[in-house]
Amino acid sequence: MGHGGGGSGGDGDRRVGRRTLLIGGLAAAVGAGFWARDEIEHAWWRTPGVDKPRQGGELDHAGAEWVAASPANWRRADRPDDFTIDRVVIHVVQGSYPVALKVFKDPGHGAAAHYVVRKDGHIAQMIRELDVAYHAGNREYNERSIGIEHEGFVDRPGDFTDAMYRGSAALTADICKRYDIPVDRKHIIGHIEVPGADHTDPGPNWDWKRYMTLVREAREDIDKKDKEKKKEKGGKGDKGGDGDRGKDGDGKAEASG
């Protein structure tokens, strides 16, 4: 959230209510033809039978706690199929972890982030990554990014603990891996760097050098573990024998896809 008002992190440039669009038939949005075409292009999945199945409380980041944000503070989407995810936006709550959870569950707040990181590194996921959270105050950036809030105040460097940095870095590395986002400051930004932002978070006391180093280390660790898993899986496959045969019994390996 940071400075600049509680609800200003929302999807502030929404032009026409989404109830005015009829997906799967004739779409009409009076006085907003271009916007309507853009919405339809990115909302093909809303057609009956196309929407992906979902489970309530399903997590995108292992180890996180699910705490649902109010549906008024985000909108349903199907990212990255309808919008490419290529940014992570770092926020600071300007308050405590419980306060962040409380306001993001408030339908009158008008804003919420996908994740909230506590001082001890614990993480709450409040919105699915495939959905658009109202966190950046810029529609385009909301649609293309994942928002991560951090407990604390921008003018209190002691709030940014080692556990928080490490927990957040592991989360950001996981997101970058999932969507093939480069680990650099062009793609991992502060709320203050969002075009048109009226917020100052994460502020001058956020240690970007330290944070980016931790994100790179976490990403390298993820890649290393993935290689080890692939190597282990490949080694098991080389052993052969009836136990490794596919269901068709001809000894050919079955596709894992």
PDB file of C-alpha atoms in Angstrom:
ATOM      1  CA  MET A   1       0.000   0.000   0.000  1.00  0.00           C
ATOM      2  CA  GLY A   2       2.546   2.588   1.089  1.00  0.00           C
ATOM      3  CA  HIS A   3       1.840   6.313   1.049  1.00  0.00           C
ATOM      4  CA  GLY A   4      -0.848   7.880  -1.061  1.00  0.00           C
ATOM      5  CA  GLY A   5      -4.112   6.525   0.324  1.00  0.00           C
ATOM      6  CA  GLY A   6      -5.507   3.128   1.145  1.00  0.00           C
ATOM      7  CA  GLY A   7      -7.521   2.341  -1.966  1.00  0.00           C
ATOM      8  CA  SER A   8      -5.369   4.019  -4.602  1.00  0.00           C
ATOM      9  CA  GLY A   9      -3.556   0.802  -5.371  1.00  0.00           C
ATOM     10  CA  GLY A  10      -6.642  -0.418  -7.199  1.00  0.00           C
ATOM     11  CA  ASP A  11      -7.540  -0.896 -10.816  1.00  0.00           C
ATOM     12  CA  GLY A  12      -8.049   2.835 -10.914  1.00  0.00           C
ATOM     13  CA  ASP A  13      -8.434   3.247 -14.651  1.00  0.00           C
ATOM     14  CA  ARG A  14     -11.317   0.870 -15.216  1.00  0.00           C
ATOM     15  CA  ARG A  15     -13.392   2.669 -17.836  1.00  0.00           C
ATOM     16  CA  VAL A  16     -16.628   0.710 -18.203  1.00  0.00           C
ATOM     17  CA  GLY A  17     -18.279  -1.739 -15.799  1.00  0.00           C
ATOM     18  CA  ARG A  18     -17.592  -5.299 -16.829  1.00  0.00           C
ATOM     19  CA  ARG A  19     -21.282  -6.122 -16.474  1.00  0.00           C
ATOM     20  CA  THR A  20     -21.856  -4.176 -19.698  1.00  0.00           C
ATOM     21  CA  LEU A  21     -19.995  -6.804 -21.716  1.00  0.00           C
ATOM     22  CA  LEU A  22     -21.684  -9.900 -23.059  1.00  0.00           C
ATOM     23  CA  ILE A  23     -19.027 -12.519 -23.728  1.00  0.00           C
ATOM     24  CA  GLY A  24     -19.894 -15.295 -26.174  1.00  0.00           C
ATOM     25  CA  GLY A  25     -22.427 -13.222 -28.077  1.00  0.00           C
ATOM     26  CA  LEU A  26     -22.751  -9.592 -29.102  1.00  0.00           C
ATOM     27  CA  ALA A  27     -20.553  -7.281 -27.024  1.00  0.00           C
ATOM     28  CA  ALA A  28     -21.527  -3.675 -26.575  1.00  0.00           C
ATOM     29  CA  ALA A  29     -19.900  -0.985 -24.519  1.00  0.00           C
ATOM     30  CA  VAL A  30     -21.346   2.415 -25.332  1.00  0.00           C
ATOM     31  CA  GLY A  31     -18.642   5.031 -25.960  1.00  0.00           C
ATOM     32  CA  ALA A  32     -15.818   2.560 -25.307  1.00  0.00           C
ATOM     33  CA  GLY A  33     -15.509   0.508 -28.473  1.00  0.00           C
ATOM     34  CA  PHE A  34     -11.739   0.171 -28.382  1.00  0.00           C
ATOM     35  CA  TRP A  35     -11.777  -0.846 -24.712  1.00  0.00           C
ATOM     36  CA  ALA A  36     -14.533  -3.361 -25.410  1.00  0.00           C
ATOM     37  CA  ARG A  37     -12.503  -4.986 -28.187  1.00  0.00           C
ATOM     38  CA  ASP A  38      -9.504  -5.170 -25.879  1.00  0.00           C
ATOM     39  CA  GLU A  39     -11.589  -6.758 -23.127  1.00  0.00           C
ATOM     40  CA  ILE A  40     -13.079  -9.332 -25.499  1.00  0.00           C
ATOM     41  CA  GLU A  41      -9.672 -10.238 -26.904  1.00  0.00           C
ATOM     42  CA  HIS A  42      -8.400 -11.029 -23.421  1.00  0.00           C
ATOM     43  CA  ALA A  43     -11.613 -12.582 -22.094  1.00  0.00           C
ATOM     44  CA  TRP A  44     -12.221 -15.440 -24.505  1.00  0.00           C
ATOM     45  CA  TRP A  45     -11.939 -17.854 -21.578  1.00  0.00           C
ATOM     46  CA  ARG A  46     -15.154 -16.447 -20.050  1.00  0.00           C
ATOM     47  CA  THR A  47     -17.163 -18.228 -22.735  1.00  0.00           C
ATOM     48  CA  PRO A  48     -19.104 -21.109 -21.097  1.00  0.00           C
ATOM     49  CA  GLY A  49     -17.062 -24.312 -21.138  1.00  0.00           C
ATOM     50  CA  VAL A  50     -13.704 -22.558 -21.591  1.00  0.00           C
ATOM     51  CA  ASP A  51     -13.012 -21.346 -18.044  1.00  0.00           C
ATOM     52  CA  LYS A  52     -10.398 -23.422 -16.211  1.00  0.00           C
ATOM     53  CA  PRO A  53     -11.603 -25.427 -13.200  1.00  0.00           C
ATOM     54  CA  ARG A  54     -10.675 -23.914  -9.844  1.00  0.00           C
ATOM     55  CA  GLN A  55     -10.540 -24.976  -6.239  1.00  0.00           C
ATOM     56  CA  GLY A  56     -11.131 -22.538  -3.418  1.00  0.00           C
ATOM     57  CA  GLY A  57      -8.011 -21.794  -1.411  1.00  0.00           C
ATOM     58  CA  GLU A  58      -5.657 -23.354  -3.934  1.00  0.00           C
ATOM     59  CA  LEU A  59      -2.105 -22.021  -3.451  1.00  0.00           C
ATOM     60  CA  ASP A  60       0.396 -20.953  -6.109  1.00  0.00           C
ATOM     61  CA  HIS A  61       3.331 -20.767  -3.667  1.00  0.00           C
ATOM     62  CA  ALA A  62       4.086 -23.798  -1.517  1.00  0.00           C
ATOM     63  CA  GLY A  63       4.070 -23.051   2.196  1.00  0.00           C
ATOM     64  CA  ALA A  64       1.876 -19.993   1.981  1.00  0.00           C
ATOM     65  CA  GLU A  65      -1.312 -19.606   4.010  1.00  0.00           C
ATOM     66  CA  TRP A  66      -4.553 -18.932   2.121  1.00  0.00           C
ATOM     67  CA  VAL A  67      -6.445 -15.865   3.367  1.00  0.00           C
ATOM     68  CA  ALA A  68      -9.003 -14.753   0.780  1.00  0.00           C
ATOM     69  CA  ALA A  69      -9.203 -11.089  -0.196  1.00  0.00           C
ATOM     70  CA  SER A  70     -12.596  -9.562  -0.894  1.00  0.00           C
ATOM     71  CA  PRO A  71     -13.733 -10.216  -4.487  1.00  0.00           C
ATOM     72  CA  ALA A  72     -14.273  -6.452  -4.724  1.00  0.00           C
ATOM     73  CA  ASN A  73     -10.495  -5.945  -4.585  1.00  0.00           C
ATOM     74  CA  TRP A  74      -9.548  -8.075  -7.602  1.00  0.00           C
ATOM     75  CA  ARG A  75     -11.044  -9.364 -10.833  1.00  0.00           C
ATOM     76  CA  ARG A  76     -11.220 -12.797 -12.315  1.00  0.00           C
ATOM     77  CA  ALA A  77      -8.830 -13.554 -15.170  1.00  0.00           C
ATOM     78  CA  ASP A  78      -6.933 -16.464 -16.685  1.00  0.00           C
ATOM     79  CA  ARG A  79      -3.338 -15.295 -16.683  1.00  0.00           C
ATOM     80  CA  PRO A  80      -0.982 -15.905 -18.346  1.00  0.00           C
ATOM     81  CA  ASP A  81      -3.325 -17.097 -21.124  1.00  0.00           C
ATOM     82  CA  ASP A  82      -5.143 -13.768 -21.377  1.00  0.00           C
ATOM     83  CA  PHE A  83      -2.483 -11.417 -19.982  1.00  0.00           C
ATOM     84  CA  THR A  84       1.266 -12.023 -19.871  1.00  0.00           C
ATOM     85  CA  ILE A  85       2.800 -11.860 -16.391  1.00  0.00           C
ATOM     86  CA  ASP A  86       6.185 -10.125 -16.620  1.00  0.00           C
ATOM     87  CA  ARG A  87       6.505  -8.024 -13.463  1.00  0.00           C
ATOM     88  CA  VAL A  88       6.659  -8.386  -9.690  1.00  0.00           C
ATOM     89  CA  VAL A  89       5.712  -5.253  -7.749  1.00  0.00           C
ATOM     90  CA  ILE A  90       7.068  -4.783  -4.226  1.00  0.00           C
ATOM     91  CA  HIS A  91       4.875  -2.945  -1.695  1.00  0.00           C
ATOM     92  CA  VAL A  92       5.107  -2.012   1.989  1.00  0.00           C
ATOM     93  CA  VAL A  93       1.888  -2.038   4.008  1.00  0.00           C
ATOM     94  CA  GLN A  94       2.467   1.011   6.199  1.00  0.00           C
ATOM     95  CA  GLY A  95       1.071  -1.107   8.979  1.00  0.00           C
ATOM     96  CA  SER A  96       1.077  -4.555  10.497  1.00  0.00           C
ATOM     97  CA  TYR A  97       0.449  -7.942   8.911  1.00  0.00           C
ATOM     98  CA  PRO A  98      -3.002  -8.251  10.565  1.00  0.00           C
ATOM     99  CA  VAL A  99      -3.920  -4.785   9.293  1.00  0.00           C
ATOM    100  CA  ALA A 100      -2.994  -5.765   5.732  1.00  0.00           C
ATOM    101  CA  LEU A 101      -5.140  -8.885   5.897  1.00  0.00           C
ATOM    102  CA  LYS A 102      -8.034  -6.907   7.387  1.00  0.00           C
ATOM    103  CA  VAL A 103      -8.079  -4.161   4.763  1.00  0.00           C
ATOM    104  CA  PHE A 104      -7.630  -6.568   1.847  1.00  0.00           C
ATOM    105  CA  LYS A 105     -10.670  -8.497   3.094  1.00  0.00           C
ATOM    106  CA  ASP A 106     -12.659  -5.252   3.234  1.00  0.00           C
ATOM    107  CA  PRO A 107     -14.763  -4.795   0.052  1.00  0.00           C
ATOM    108  CA  GLY A 108     -14.725  -1.043   0.585  1.00  0.00           C
ATOM    109  CA  HIS A 109     -10.938  -0.786   0.447  1.00  0.00           C
ATOM    110  CA  GLY A 110     -10.712  -1.101  -3.333  1.00  0.00           C
ATOM    111  CA  ALA A 111      -7.242  -2.651  -3.398  1.00  0.00           C
ATOM    112  CA  ALA A 112      -5.349  -5.811  -2.488  1.00  0.00           C
ATOM    113  CA  ALA A 113      -2.129  -7.622  -3.363  1.00  0.00           C
ATOM    114  CA  HIS A 114      -1.683 -11.266  -4.256  1.00  0.00           C
ATOM    115  CA  TYR A 115       0.615 -11.887  -1.279  1.00  0.00           C
ATOM    116  CA  VAL A 116       1.447 -10.408   2.137  1.00  0.00           C
ATOM    117  CA  VAL A 117       4.799 -11.198   3.801  1.00  0.00           C
ATOM    118  CA  ARG A 118       5.096 -11.027   7.585  1.00  0.00           C
ATOM    119  CA  LYS A 119       8.267  -9.943   9.454  1.00  0.00           C
ATOM    120  CA  ASP A 120       9.071 -13.549  10.319  1.00  0.00           C
ATOM    121  CA  GLY A 121       8.891 -14.558   6.641  1.00  0.00           C
ATOM    122  CA  HIS A 122       5.452 -16.147   6.818  1.00  0.00           C
ATOM    123  CA  ILE A 123       3.417 -15.575   3.655  1.00  0.00           C
ATOM    124  CA  ALA A 124      -0.311 -15.215   3.112  1.00  0.00           C
ATOM    125  CA  GLN A 125      -1.719 -15.632  -0.383  1.00  0.00           C
ATOM    126  CA  MET A 126      -4.908 -13.630  -0.788  1.00  0.00           C
ATOM    127  CA  ILE A 127      -5.512 -13.726  -4.554  1.00  0.00           C
ATOM    128  CA  ARG A 128      -4.667 -16.381  -7.138  1.00  0.00           C
ATOM    129  CA  GLU A 129      -1.850 -15.430  -9.491  1.00  0.00           C
ATOM    130  CA  LEU A 130      -4.045 -16.074 -12.507  1.00  0.00           C
ATOM    131  CA  ASP A 131      -6.363 -13.274 -11.340  1.00  0.00           C
ATOM    132  CA  VAL A 132      -5.790  -9.513 -11.529  1.00  0.00           C
ATOM    133  CA  ALA A 133      -5.257  -7.839  -8.156  1.00  0.00           C
ATOM    134  CA  TYR A 134      -5.910  -4.131  -7.734  1.00  0.00           C
ATOM    135  CA  HIS A 135      -2.533  -3.280  -6.248  1.00  0.00           C
ATOM    136  CA  ALA A 136      -0.561  -1.030  -8.601  1.00  0.00           C
ATOM    137  CA  GLY A 137      -2.950   1.833  -9.346  1.00  0.00           C
ATOM    138  CA  ASN A 138      -2.355   1.265 -13.061  1.00  0.00           C
ATOM    139  CA  ARG A 139      -4.575  -1.066 -15.068  1.00  0.00           C
ATOM    140  CA  GLU A 140      -1.841  -2.287 -17.415  1.00  0.00           C
ATOM    141  CA  TYR A 141       0.534  -3.039 -14.541  1.00  0.00           C
ATOM    142  CA  ASN A 142      -2.219  -4.740 -12.550  1.00  0.00           C
ATOM    143  CA  GLU A 143      -2.856  -7.021 -15.515  1.00  0.00           C
ATOM    144  CA  ARG A 144       0.787  -7.901 -16.092  1.00  0.00           C
ATOM    145  CA  SER A 145       2.133  -8.191 -12.536  1.00  0.00           C
ATOM    146  CA  ILE A 146       2.077 -10.021  -9.217  1.00  0.00           C
ATOM    147  CA  GLY A 147       1.843  -7.769  -6.147  1.00  0.00           C
ATOM    148  CA  ILE A 148       3.679  -8.569  -2.906  1.00  0.00           C
ATOM    149  CA  GLU A 149       2.974  -6.555   0.261  1.00  0.00           C
ATOM    150  CA  HIS A 150       5.389  -6.479   3.205  1.00  0.00           C
ATOM    151  CA  GLU A 151       4.567  -5.805   6.821  1.00  0.00           C
ATOM    152  CA  GLY A 152       6.062  -2.602   8.209  1.00  0.00           C
ATOM    153  CA  PHE A 153       6.638   1.087   7.543  1.00  0.00           C
ATOM    154  CA  VAL A 154       8.830   2.662   4.885  1.00  0.00           C
ATOM    155  CA  ASP A 155      10.604   4.903   7.407  1.00  0.00           C
ATOM    156  CA  ARG A 156      11.504   2.063   9.795  1.00  0.00           C
ATOM    157  CA  PRO A 157      14.365  -0.006   8.328  1.00  0.00           C
ATOM    158  CA  GLY A 158      14.224  -2.360  11.304  1.00  0.00           C
ATOM    159  CA  ASP A 159      10.867  -3.609  10.032  1.00  0.00           C
ATOM    160  CA  PHE A 160      12.611  -5.228   7.060  1.00  0.00           C
ATOM    161  CA  THR A 161      13.990  -8.296   8.789  1.00  0.00           C
ATOM    162  CA  ASP A 162      16.292 -10.931   7.351  1.00  0.00           C
ATOM    163  CA  ALA A 163      13.488 -13.488   7.560  1.00  0.00           C
ATOM    164  CA  MET A 164      11.182 -11.160   5.620  1.00  0.00           C
ATOM    165  CA  TYR A 165      13.763 -10.505   2.907  1.00  0.00           C
ATOM    166  CA  ARG A 166      14.474 -14.222   2.525  1.00  0.00           C
ATOM    167  CA  GLY A 167      10.835 -15.305   2.543  1.00  0.00           C
ATOM    168  CA  SER A 168       9.913 -12.644   0.017  1.00  0.00           C
ATOM    169  CA  ALA A 169      12.942 -13.404  -2.162  1.00  0.00           C
ATOM    170  CA  ALA A 170      12.021 -17.098  -2.279  1.00  0.00           C
ATOM    171  CA  LEU A 171       8.472 -16.119  -3.296  1.00  0.00           C
ATOM    172  CA  THR A 172       9.671 -13.741  -6.011  1.00  0.00           C
ATOM    173  CA  ALA A 173      12.126 -16.330  -7.344  1.00  0.00           C
ATOM    174  CA  ASP A 174       9.321 -18.879  -7.490  1.00  0.00           C
ATOM    175  CA  ILE A 175       7.133 -16.440  -9.437  1.00  0.00           C
ATOM    176  CA  CYS A 176       9.980 -15.579 -11.811  1.00  0.00           C
ATOM    177  CA  LYS A 177      10.598 -19.267 -12.459  1.00  0.00           C
ATOM    178  CA  ARG A 178       6.916 -19.984 -13.068  1.00  0.00           C
ATOM    179  CA  TYR A 179       6.455 -17.215 -15.647  1.00  0.00           C
ATOM    180  CA  ASP A 180      10.028 -17.003 -16.999  1.00  0.00           C
ATOM    181  CA  ILE A 181      10.492 -13.465 -15.662  1.00  0.00           C
ATOM    182  CA  PRO A 182      14.079 -12.138 -15.745  1.00  0.00           C
ATOM    183  CA  VAL A 183      15.545 -11.541 -12.297  1.00  0.00           C
ATOM    184  CA  ASP A 184      16.444  -7.879 -12.705  1.00  0.00           C
ATOM    185  CA  ARG A 185      15.258  -4.447 -11.616  1.00  0.00           C
ATOM    186  CA  LYS A 186      13.363  -3.886 -14.848  1.00  0.00           C
ATOM    187  CA  HIS A 187      11.004  -6.723 -13.982  1.00  0.00           C
ATOM    188  CA  ILE A 188      11.112  -6.619 -10.173  1.00  0.00           C
ATOM    189  CA  ILE A 189      10.068  -3.108  -9.214  1.00  0.00           C
ATOM    190  CA  GLY A 190       8.775  -1.017  -6.360  1.00  0.00           C
ATOM    191  CA  HIS A 191       5.280   0.447  -6.246  1.00  0.00           C
ATOM    192  CA  ILE A 192       6.844   3.882  -6.620  1.00  0.00           C
ATOM    193  CA  GLU A 193       8.171   2.827 -10.047  1.00  0.00           C
ATOM    194  CA  VAL A 194       4.742   2.060 -11.497  1.00  0.00           C
ATOM    195  CA  PRO A 195       3.817   4.774 -14.037  1.00  0.00           C
ATOM    196  CA  GLY A 196       1.416   7.247 -12.485  1.00  0.00           C
ATOM    197  CA  ALA A 197       1.942   5.871  -8.972  1.00  0.00           C
ATOM    198  CA  ASP A 198       1.250   8.211  -6.057  1.00  0.00           C
ATOM    199  CA  HIS A 199       2.889   5.867  -3.539  1.00  0.00           C
ATOM    200  CA  THR A 200       6.475   5.899  -2.251  1.00  0.00           C
ATOM    201  CA  ASP A 201       6.863   2.283  -1.152  1.00  0.00           C
ATOM    202  CA  PRO A 202       8.939   0.312  -0.602  1.00  0.00           C
ATOM    203  CA  GLY A 203      10.874   3.467   0.248  1.00  0.00           C
ATOM    204  CA  PRO A 204      14.580   4.343   0.623  1.00  0.00           C
ATOM    205  CA  ASN A 205      15.145   1.868   3.455  1.00  0.00           C
ATOM    206  CA  TRP A 206      14.298  -1.145   1.316  1.00  0.00           C
ATOM    207  CA  ASP A 207      17.659  -2.764   0.518  1.00  0.00           C
ATOM    208  CA  TRP A 208      17.322  -3.513  -3.174  1.00  0.00           C
ATOM    209  CA  LYS A 209      20.881  -4.782  -3.575  1.00  0.00           C
ATOM    210  CA  ARG A 210      20.441  -7.280  -0.757  1.00  0.00           C
ATOM    211  CA  TYR A 211      16.987  -8.287  -1.938  1.00  0.00           C
ATOM    212  CA  MET A 212      17.994  -8.889  -5.561  1.00  0.00           C
ATOM    213  CA  THR A 213      20.990 -10.942  -4.434  1.00  0.00           C
ATOM    214  CA  LEU A 214      18.665 -13.132  -2.362  1.00  0.00           C
ATOM    215  CA  VAL A 215      16.211 -13.486  -5.260  1.00  0.00           C
ATOM    216  CA  ARG A 216      19.017 -14.589  -7.617  1.00  0.00           C
ATOM    217  CA  GLU A 217      20.306 -17.079  -5.048  1.00  0.00           C
ATOM    218  CA  ALA A 218      16.796 -18.460  -4.515  1.00  0.00           C
ATOM    219  CA  ARG A 219      16.249 -18.760  -8.268  1.00  0.00           C
ATOM    220  CA  GLU A 220      19.566 -20.591  -8.690  1.00  0.00           C
ATOM    221  CA  ASP A 221      18.557 -22.939  -5.880  1.00  0.00           C
ATOM    222  CA  ILE A 222      15.234 -23.660  -7.615  1.00  0.00           C
ATOM    223  CA  ASP A 223      17.002 -24.372 -10.906  1.00  0.00           C
ATOM    224  CA  LYS A 224      19.520 -26.626  -9.144  1.00  0.00           C
ATOM    225  CA  LYS A 225      16.785 -28.655  -7.474  1.00  0.00           C
ATOM    226  CA  ASP A 226      14.916 -28.969 -10.775  1.00  0.00           C
ATOM    227  CA  LYS A 227      18.046 -30.326 -12.472  1.00  0.00           C
ATOM    228  CA  GLU A 228      18.592 -32.805  -9.648  1.00  0.00           C
ATOM    229  CA  LYS A 229      14.995 -34.019  -9.938  1.00  0.00           C
ATOM    230  CA  LYS A 230      15.329 -34.457 -13.694  1.00  0.00           C
ATOM    231  CA  LYS A 231      18.621 -36.282 -13.253  1.00  0.00           C
ATOM    232  CA  GLU A 232      17.115 -38.542 -10.599  1.00  0.00           C
ATOM    233  CA  LYS A 233      14.100 -39.239 -12.788  1.00  0.00           C
ATOM    234  CA  GLY A 234      16.338 -39.983 -15.746  1.00  0.00           C
ATOM    235  CA  GLY A 235      18.477 -42.346 -13.666  1.00  0.00           C
ATOM    236  CA  LYS A 236      15.443 -44.339 -12.593  1.00  0.00           C
ATOM    237  CA  GLY A 237      14.343 -44.606 -16.200  1.00  0.00           C
ATOM    238  CA  ASP A 238      17.707 -46.089 -17.227  1.00  0.00           C
ATOM    239  CA  LYS A 239      17.308 -49.038 -14.868  1.00  0.00           C
ATOM    240  CA  GLY A 240      14.710 -50.621 -17.133  1.00  0.00           C
ATOM    241  CA  GLY A 241      12.842 -53.739 -16.091  1.00  0.00           C
ATOM    242  CA  ASP A 242       9.151 -54.554 -16.016  1.00  0.00           C
ATOM    243  CA  GLY A 243       8.552 -52.014 -13.264  1.00  0.00           C
ATOM    244  CA  ASP A 244       9.510 -49.195 -15.601  1.00  0.00           C
ATOM    245  CA  ARG A 245       7.354 -50.231 -18.519  1.00  0.00           C
ATOM    246  CA  GLY A 246       4.368 -48.267 -19.682  1.00  0.00           C
ATOM    247  CA  LYS A 247       0.856 -49.617 -19.363  1.00  0.00           C
ATOM    248  CA  ASP A 248       0.949 -50.905 -22.915  1.00  0.00           C
ATOM    249  CA  GLY A 249       3.607 -53.410 -21.838  1.00  0.00           C
ATOM    250  CA  ASP A 250       5.936 -52.865 -24.787  1.00  0.00           C
ATOM    251  CA  GLY A 251       8.695 -51.309 -22.713  1.00  0.00           C
ATOM    252  CA  LYS A 252       8.252 -47.829 -24.185  1.00  0.00           C
ATOM    253  CA  ALA A 253       8.242 -44.940 -21.762  1.00  0.00           C
ATOM    254  CA  GLU A 254       4.903 -43.205 -21.385  1.00  0.00           C
ATOM    255  CA  ALA A 255       4.654 -39.468 -21.856  1.00  0.00           C
ATOM    256  CA  SER A 256       4.690 -37.575 -18.599  1.00  0.00           C
ATOM    257  CA  GLY A 257       2.792 -34.572 -19.964  1.00  0.00           C
TER     258      GLY A 257
END
